[in-house]
mmCIF file of C-alpha atoms in Angstrom:
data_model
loop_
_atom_site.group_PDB
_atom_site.id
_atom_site.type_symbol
_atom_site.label_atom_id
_atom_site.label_comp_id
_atom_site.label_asym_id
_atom_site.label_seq_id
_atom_site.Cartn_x
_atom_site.Cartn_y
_atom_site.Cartn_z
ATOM 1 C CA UNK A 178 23.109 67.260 6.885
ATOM 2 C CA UNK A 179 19.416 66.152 7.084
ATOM 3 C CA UNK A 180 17.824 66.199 10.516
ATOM 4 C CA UNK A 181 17.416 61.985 9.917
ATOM 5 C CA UNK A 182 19.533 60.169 7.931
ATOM 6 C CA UNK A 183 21.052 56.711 7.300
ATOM 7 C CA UNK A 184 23.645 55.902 5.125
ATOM 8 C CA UNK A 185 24.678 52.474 4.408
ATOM 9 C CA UNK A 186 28.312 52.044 4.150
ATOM 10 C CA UNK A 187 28.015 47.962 3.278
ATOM 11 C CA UNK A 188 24.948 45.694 3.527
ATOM 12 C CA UNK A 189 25.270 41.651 2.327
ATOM 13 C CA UNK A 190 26.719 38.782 2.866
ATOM 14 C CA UNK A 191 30.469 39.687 3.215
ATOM 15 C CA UNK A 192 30.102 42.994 5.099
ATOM 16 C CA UNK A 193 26.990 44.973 6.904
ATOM 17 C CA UNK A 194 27.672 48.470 8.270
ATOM 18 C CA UNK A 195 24.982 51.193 8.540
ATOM 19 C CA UNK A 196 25.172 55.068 9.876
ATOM 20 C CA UNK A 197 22.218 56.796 11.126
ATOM 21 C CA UNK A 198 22.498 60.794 12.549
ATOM 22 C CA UNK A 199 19.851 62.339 14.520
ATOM 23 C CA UNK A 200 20.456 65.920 14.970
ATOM 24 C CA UNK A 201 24.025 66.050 16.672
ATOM 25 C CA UNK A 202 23.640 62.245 17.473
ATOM 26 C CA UNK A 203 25.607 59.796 15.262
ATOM 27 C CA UNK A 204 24.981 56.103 15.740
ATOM 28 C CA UNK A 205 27.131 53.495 14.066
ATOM 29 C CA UNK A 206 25.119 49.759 13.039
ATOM 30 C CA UNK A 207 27.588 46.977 12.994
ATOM 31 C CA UNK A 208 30.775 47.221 11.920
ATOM 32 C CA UNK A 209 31.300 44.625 9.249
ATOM 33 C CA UNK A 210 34.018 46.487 7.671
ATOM 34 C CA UNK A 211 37.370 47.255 7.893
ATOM 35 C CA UNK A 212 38.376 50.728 10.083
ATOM 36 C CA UNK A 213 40.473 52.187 6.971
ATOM 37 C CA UNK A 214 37.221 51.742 5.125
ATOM 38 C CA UNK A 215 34.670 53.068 7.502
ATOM 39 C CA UNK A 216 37.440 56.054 7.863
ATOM 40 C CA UNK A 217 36.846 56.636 4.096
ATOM 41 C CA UNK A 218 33.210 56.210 4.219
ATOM 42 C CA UNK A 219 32.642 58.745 7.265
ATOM 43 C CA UNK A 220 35.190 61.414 5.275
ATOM 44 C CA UNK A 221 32.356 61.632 3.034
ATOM 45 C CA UNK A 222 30.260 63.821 6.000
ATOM 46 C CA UNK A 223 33.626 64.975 7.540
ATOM 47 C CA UNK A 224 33.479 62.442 10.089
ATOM 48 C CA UNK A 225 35.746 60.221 11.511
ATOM 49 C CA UNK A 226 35.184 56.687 13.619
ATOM 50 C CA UNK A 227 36.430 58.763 16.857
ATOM 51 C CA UNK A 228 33.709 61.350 16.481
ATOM 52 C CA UNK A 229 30.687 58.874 16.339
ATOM 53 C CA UNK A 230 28.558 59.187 19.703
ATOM 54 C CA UNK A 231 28.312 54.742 19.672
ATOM 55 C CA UNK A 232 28.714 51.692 17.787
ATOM 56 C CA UNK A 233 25.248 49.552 18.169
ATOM 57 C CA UNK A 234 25.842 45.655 17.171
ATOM 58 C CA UNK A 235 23.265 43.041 15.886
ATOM 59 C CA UNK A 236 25.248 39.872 16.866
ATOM 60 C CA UNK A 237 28.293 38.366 16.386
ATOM 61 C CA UNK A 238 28.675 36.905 13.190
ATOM 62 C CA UNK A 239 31.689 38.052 11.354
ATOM 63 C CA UNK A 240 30.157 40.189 8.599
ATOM 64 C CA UNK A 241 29.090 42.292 11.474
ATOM 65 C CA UNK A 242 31.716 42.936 13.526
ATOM 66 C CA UNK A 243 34.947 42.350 11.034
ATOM 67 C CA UNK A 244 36.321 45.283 11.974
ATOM 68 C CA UNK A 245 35.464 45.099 15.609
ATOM 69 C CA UNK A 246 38.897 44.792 17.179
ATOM 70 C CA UNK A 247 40.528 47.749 15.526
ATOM 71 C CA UNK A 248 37.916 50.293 16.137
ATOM 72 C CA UNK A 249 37.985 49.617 19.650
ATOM 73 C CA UNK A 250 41.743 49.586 19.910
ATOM 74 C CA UNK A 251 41.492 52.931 17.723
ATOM 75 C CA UNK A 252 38.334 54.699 19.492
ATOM 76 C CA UNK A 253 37.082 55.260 22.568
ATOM 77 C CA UNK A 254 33.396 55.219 21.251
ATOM 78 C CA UNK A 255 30.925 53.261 23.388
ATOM 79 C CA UNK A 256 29.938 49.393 21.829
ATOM 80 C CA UNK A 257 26.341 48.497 22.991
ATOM 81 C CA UNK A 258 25.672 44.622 22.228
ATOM 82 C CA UNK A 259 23.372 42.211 23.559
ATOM 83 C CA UNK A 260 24.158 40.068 26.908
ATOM 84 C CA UNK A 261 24.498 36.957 24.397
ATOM 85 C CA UNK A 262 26.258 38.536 22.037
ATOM 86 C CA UNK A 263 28.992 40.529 24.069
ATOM 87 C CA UNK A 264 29.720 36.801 25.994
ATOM 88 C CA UNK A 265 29.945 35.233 22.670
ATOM 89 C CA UNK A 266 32.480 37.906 21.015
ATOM 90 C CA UNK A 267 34.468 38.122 24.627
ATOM 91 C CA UNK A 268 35.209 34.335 24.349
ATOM 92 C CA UNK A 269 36.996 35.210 21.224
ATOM 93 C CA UNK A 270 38.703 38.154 21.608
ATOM 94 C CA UNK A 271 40.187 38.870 25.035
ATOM 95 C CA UNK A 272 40.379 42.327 24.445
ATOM 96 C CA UNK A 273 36.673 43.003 24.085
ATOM 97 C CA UNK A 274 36.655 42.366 28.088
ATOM 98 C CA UNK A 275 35.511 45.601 29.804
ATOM 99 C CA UNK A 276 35.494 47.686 26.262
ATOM 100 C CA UNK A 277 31.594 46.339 25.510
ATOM 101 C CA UNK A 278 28.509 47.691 27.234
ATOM 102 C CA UNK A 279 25.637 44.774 27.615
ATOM 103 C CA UNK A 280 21.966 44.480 27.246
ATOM 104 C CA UNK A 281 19.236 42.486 28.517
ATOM 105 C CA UNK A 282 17.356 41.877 24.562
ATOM 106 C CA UNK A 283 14.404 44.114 24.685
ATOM 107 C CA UNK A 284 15.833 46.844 26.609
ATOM 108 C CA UNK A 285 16.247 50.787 25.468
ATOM 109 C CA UNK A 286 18.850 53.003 26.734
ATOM 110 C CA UNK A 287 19.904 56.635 25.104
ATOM 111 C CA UNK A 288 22.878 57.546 23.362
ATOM 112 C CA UNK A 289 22.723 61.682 23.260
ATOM 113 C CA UNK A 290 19.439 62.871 21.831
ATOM 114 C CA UNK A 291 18.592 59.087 20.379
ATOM 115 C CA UNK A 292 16.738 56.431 22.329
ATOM 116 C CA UNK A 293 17.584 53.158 21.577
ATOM 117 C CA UNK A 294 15.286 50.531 22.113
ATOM 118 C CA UNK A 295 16.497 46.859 20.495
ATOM 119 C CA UNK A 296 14.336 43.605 20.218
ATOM 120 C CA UNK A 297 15.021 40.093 19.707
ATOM 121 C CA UNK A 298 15.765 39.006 15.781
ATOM 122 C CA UNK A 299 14.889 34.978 15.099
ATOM 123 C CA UNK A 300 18.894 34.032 13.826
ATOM 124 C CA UNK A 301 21.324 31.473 14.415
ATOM 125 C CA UNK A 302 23.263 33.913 16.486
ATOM 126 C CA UNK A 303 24.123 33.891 20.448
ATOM 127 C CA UNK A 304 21.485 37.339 21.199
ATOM 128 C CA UNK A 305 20.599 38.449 17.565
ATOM 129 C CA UNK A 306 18.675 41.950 17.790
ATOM 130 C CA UNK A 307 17.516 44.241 15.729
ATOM 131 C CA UNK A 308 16.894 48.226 16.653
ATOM 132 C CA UNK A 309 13.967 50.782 16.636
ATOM 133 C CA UNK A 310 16.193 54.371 17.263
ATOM 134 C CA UNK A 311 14.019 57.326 18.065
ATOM 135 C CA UNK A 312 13.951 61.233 18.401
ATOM 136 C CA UNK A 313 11.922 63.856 18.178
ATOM 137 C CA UNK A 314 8.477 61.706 17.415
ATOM 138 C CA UNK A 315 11.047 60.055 14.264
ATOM 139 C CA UNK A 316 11.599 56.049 14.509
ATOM 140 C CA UNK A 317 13.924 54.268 12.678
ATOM 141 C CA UNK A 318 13.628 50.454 12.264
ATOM 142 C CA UNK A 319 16.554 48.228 11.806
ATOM 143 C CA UNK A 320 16.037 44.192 10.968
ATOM 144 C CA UNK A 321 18.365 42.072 8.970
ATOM 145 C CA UNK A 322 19.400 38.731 9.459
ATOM 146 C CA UNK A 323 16.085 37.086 10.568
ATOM 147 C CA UNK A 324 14.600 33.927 9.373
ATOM 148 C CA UNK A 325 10.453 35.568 10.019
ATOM 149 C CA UNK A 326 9.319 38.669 11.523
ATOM 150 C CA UNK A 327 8.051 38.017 15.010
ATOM 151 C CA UNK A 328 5.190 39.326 16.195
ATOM 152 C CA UNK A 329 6.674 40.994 18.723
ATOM 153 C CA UNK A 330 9.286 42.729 16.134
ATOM 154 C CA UNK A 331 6.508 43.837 14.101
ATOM 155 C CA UNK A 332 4.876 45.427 16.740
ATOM 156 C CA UNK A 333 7.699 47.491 17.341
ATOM 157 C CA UNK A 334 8.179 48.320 13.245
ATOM 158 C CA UNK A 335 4.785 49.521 12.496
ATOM 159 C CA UNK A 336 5.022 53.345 12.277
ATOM 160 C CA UNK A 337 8.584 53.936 11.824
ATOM 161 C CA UNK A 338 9.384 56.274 9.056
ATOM 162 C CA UNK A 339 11.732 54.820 7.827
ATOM 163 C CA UNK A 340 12.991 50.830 8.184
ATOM 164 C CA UNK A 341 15.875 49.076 6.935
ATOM 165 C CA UNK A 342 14.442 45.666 6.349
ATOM 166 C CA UNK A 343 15.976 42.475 5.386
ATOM 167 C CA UNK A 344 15.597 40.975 1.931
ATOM 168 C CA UNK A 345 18.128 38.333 1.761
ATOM 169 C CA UNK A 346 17.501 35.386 -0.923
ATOM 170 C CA UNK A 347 15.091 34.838 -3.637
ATOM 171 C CA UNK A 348 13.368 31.186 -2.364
ATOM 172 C CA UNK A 349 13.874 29.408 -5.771
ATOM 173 C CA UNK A 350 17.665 30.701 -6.839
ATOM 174 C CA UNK A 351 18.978 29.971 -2.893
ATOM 175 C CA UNK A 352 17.423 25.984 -3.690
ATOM 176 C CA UNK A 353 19.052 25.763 -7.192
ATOM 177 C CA UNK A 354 22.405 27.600 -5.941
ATOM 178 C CA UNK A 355 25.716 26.605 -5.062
ATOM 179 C CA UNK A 356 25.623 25.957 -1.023
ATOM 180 C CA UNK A 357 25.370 22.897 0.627
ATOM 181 C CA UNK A 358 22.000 21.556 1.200
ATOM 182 C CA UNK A 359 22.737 22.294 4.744
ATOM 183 C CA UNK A 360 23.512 25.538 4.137
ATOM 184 C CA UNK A 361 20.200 25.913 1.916
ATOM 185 C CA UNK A 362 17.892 24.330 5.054
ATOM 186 C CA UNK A 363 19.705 27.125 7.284
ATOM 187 C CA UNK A 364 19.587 30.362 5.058
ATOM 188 C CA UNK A 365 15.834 29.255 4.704
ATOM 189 C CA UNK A 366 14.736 28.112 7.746
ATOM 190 C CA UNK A 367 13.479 30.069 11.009
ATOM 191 C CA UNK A 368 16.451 31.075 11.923
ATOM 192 C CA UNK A 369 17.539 31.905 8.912
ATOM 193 C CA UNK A 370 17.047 34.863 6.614
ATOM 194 C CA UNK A 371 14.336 36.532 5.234
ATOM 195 C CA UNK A 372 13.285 36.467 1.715
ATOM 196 C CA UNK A 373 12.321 38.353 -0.739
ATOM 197 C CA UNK A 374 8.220 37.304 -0.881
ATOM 198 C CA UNK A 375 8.280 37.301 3.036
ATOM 199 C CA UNK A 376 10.115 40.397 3.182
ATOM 200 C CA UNK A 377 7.446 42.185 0.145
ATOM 201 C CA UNK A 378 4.557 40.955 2.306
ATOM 202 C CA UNK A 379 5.885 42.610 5.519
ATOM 203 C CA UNK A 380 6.997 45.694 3.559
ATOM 204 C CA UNK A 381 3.517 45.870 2.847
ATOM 205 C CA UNK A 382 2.267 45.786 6.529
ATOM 206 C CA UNK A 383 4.510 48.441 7.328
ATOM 207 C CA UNK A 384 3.662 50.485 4.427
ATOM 208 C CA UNK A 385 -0.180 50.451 5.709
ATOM 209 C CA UNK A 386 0.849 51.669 9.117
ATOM 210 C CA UNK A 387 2.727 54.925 8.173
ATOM 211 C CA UNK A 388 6.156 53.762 7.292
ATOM 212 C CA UNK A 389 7.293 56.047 4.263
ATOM 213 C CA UNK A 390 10.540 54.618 3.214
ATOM 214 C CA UNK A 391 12.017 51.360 2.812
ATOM 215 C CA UNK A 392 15.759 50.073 2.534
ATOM 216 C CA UNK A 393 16.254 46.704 1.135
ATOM 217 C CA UNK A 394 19.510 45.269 3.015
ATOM 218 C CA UNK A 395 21.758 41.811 3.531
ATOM 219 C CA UNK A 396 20.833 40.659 0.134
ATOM 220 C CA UNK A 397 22.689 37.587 -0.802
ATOM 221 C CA UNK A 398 24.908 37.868 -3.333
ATOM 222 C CA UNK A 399 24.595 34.660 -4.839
ATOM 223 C CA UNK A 400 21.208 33.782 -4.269
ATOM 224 C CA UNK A 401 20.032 37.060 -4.635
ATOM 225 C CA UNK A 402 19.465 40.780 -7.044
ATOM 226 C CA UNK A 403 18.698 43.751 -6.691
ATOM 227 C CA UNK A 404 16.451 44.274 -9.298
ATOM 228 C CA UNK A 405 14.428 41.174 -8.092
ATOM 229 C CA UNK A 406 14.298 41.858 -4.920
ATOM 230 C CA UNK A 407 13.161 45.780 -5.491
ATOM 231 C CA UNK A 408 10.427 44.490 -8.336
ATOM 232 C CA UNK A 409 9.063 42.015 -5.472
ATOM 233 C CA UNK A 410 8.790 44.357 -3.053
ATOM 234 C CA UNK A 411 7.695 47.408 -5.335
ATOM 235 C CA UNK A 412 4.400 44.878 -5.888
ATOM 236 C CA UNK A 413 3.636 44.070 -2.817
ATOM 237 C CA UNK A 414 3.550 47.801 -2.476
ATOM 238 C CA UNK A 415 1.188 48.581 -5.222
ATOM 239 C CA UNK A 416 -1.504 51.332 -4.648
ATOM 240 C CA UNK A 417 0.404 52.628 -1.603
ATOM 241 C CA UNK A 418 2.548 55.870 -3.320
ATOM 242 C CA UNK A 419 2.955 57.457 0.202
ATOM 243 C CA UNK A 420 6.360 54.696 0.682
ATOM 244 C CA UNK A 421 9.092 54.122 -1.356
ATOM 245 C CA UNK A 422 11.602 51.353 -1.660
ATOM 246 C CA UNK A 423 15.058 51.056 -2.653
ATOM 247 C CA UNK A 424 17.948 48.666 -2.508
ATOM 248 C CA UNK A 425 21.008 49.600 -0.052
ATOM 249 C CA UNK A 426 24.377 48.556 -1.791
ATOM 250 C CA UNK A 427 26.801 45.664 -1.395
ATOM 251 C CA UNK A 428 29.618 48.748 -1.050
ATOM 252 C CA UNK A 429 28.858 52.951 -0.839
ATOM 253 C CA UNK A 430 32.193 53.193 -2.038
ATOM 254 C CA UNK A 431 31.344 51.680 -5.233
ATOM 255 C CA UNK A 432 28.282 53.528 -6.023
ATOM 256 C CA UNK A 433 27.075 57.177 -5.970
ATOM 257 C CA UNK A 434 26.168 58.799 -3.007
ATOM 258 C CA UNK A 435 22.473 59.778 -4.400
ATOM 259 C CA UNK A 436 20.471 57.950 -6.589
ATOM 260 C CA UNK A 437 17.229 57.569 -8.057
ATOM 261 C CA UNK A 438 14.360 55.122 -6.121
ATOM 262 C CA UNK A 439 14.532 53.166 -9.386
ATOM 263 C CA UNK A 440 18.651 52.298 -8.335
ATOM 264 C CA UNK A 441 20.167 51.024 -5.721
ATOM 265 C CA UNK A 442 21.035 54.024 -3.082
ATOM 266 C CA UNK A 443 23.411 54.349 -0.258
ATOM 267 C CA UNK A 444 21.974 57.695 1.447
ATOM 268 C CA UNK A 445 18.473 58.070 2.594
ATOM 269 C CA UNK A 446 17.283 61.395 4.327
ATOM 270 C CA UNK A 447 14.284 62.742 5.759
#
């Protein structure tokens, strides 16, 4: 296995779960799936849910944490959430009490070789964060479901190698959609999600201070594809070869471990 790698078992709007391995450190990102189909994604490396170091969650919402309750009732593995979010998710599950390890947003704490540092995400969540993981002079940025990058976010995003970065709705196919205008003000709005131009102009920030790879994540799948979403991005990031961009998929289990940048990819080394 690569000495950094992230592998996205789900990403969108009905299920978000992300691995990333550092050395002999293996972090889960939300856990948005079922356990019996993490189990099958992690037999892919040999893995299974018991033998991951911790569990690292975003916020609360269900596409995050669907399959929450089994994999603590099946694992012993150490869940890190934010203050907000581990009150929020103890209010509805009972059995959460005690079995969840809070955070004050902002603050970094280690898991093995890996220091974790997370940061506040702009969502309409209880604590929404997102995470910048590093070892070994390597960062890895993490930031989905945010309606703008902060500046204080961005900060923190500039020089990772690599950054999973949210590119959830094309502006102009979320406003002629199905949803609710309601729904339309929220996905849009500041608390939102990002889009595609707003993610493609960040991209580009983070392309011009050293970050190498980009995964496109939480795309919508109705107001949203890939191929749009990649092209917009792949613009923005014209004259700047040193970083590549690709698309993570809806499910790895659906799609082929490796493929090209041109494709949609579930497994990113380096």
């Amino acid at each position: 296995m690569a000495e950094h790698f992230y592998y996205s078992i789900a990403s969108g709007s009905t299920g978000n779960c992300g691995l990333y391995v550092s050395g002999g450190t293996a972090i889960l990102i939300d856990v948005g799936v079922s356990l019996r189909r993490l189990t099958a994604a992690l037999k892919t490396f040999g893995m299974t849910p018991g033998e991951l170091d911790a569990l690292v969650i975003t916020h609360e919402h269900i596409d995050h944490v669907k399959g929450l309750a089994m994999f603590v009732k099946k694992t012993e593995v150490p869940v890190f959430a934010s203050c907000g979010t581990v009150s929020a998710l103890c209010a509805k599950e009972a059995a959460f009490e005690g079995r969840l390890t809070a955070f004050e947003s902002g603050e970094a704490f280690s898991v093995g070789d890996i220091s974790v540092r997370s940061f506040a995400t702009p969502h309409d969540a209880a604590d929404s964060v997102g995470y910048i993981l590093e070892s070994d002079g390597y960062r890895f940025g993490f930031a989905t479901d945010l309606g703008f990058v902060p500046q204080s976010a961005a900060a923190l995003l500039r020089g990772c190698k690599t950054v999973v970065l949210e590119s959830n709705h094309d502006p102009y196919m979320l406003q002629a959609g199905p949803y609710p205008y309601a729904l339309k003000q929220r996905v849009a709005g500041p608390n939102g999600h990002l889009s595609n131009p707003d993610c493609a102009v960040f991209a580009a920030a983070l392309a011009d201070s050293g970050t190498k790879r980009l995964i496109l994540a939480h795309l919508s799948e109705k107001n949203n594809m890939p191929a749009l979403a990649l092209q917009q991005t792949k613009n923005a990031l014209h004259g700047r070869e040193h970083c590549t961009v690709c698309v993570a998929p809806r499910d790895c289990m659906e799609a082929p471990v490796v493929l090209t940048e041109e494709e949609t990819v579930c497994l990113v080394s380096g």
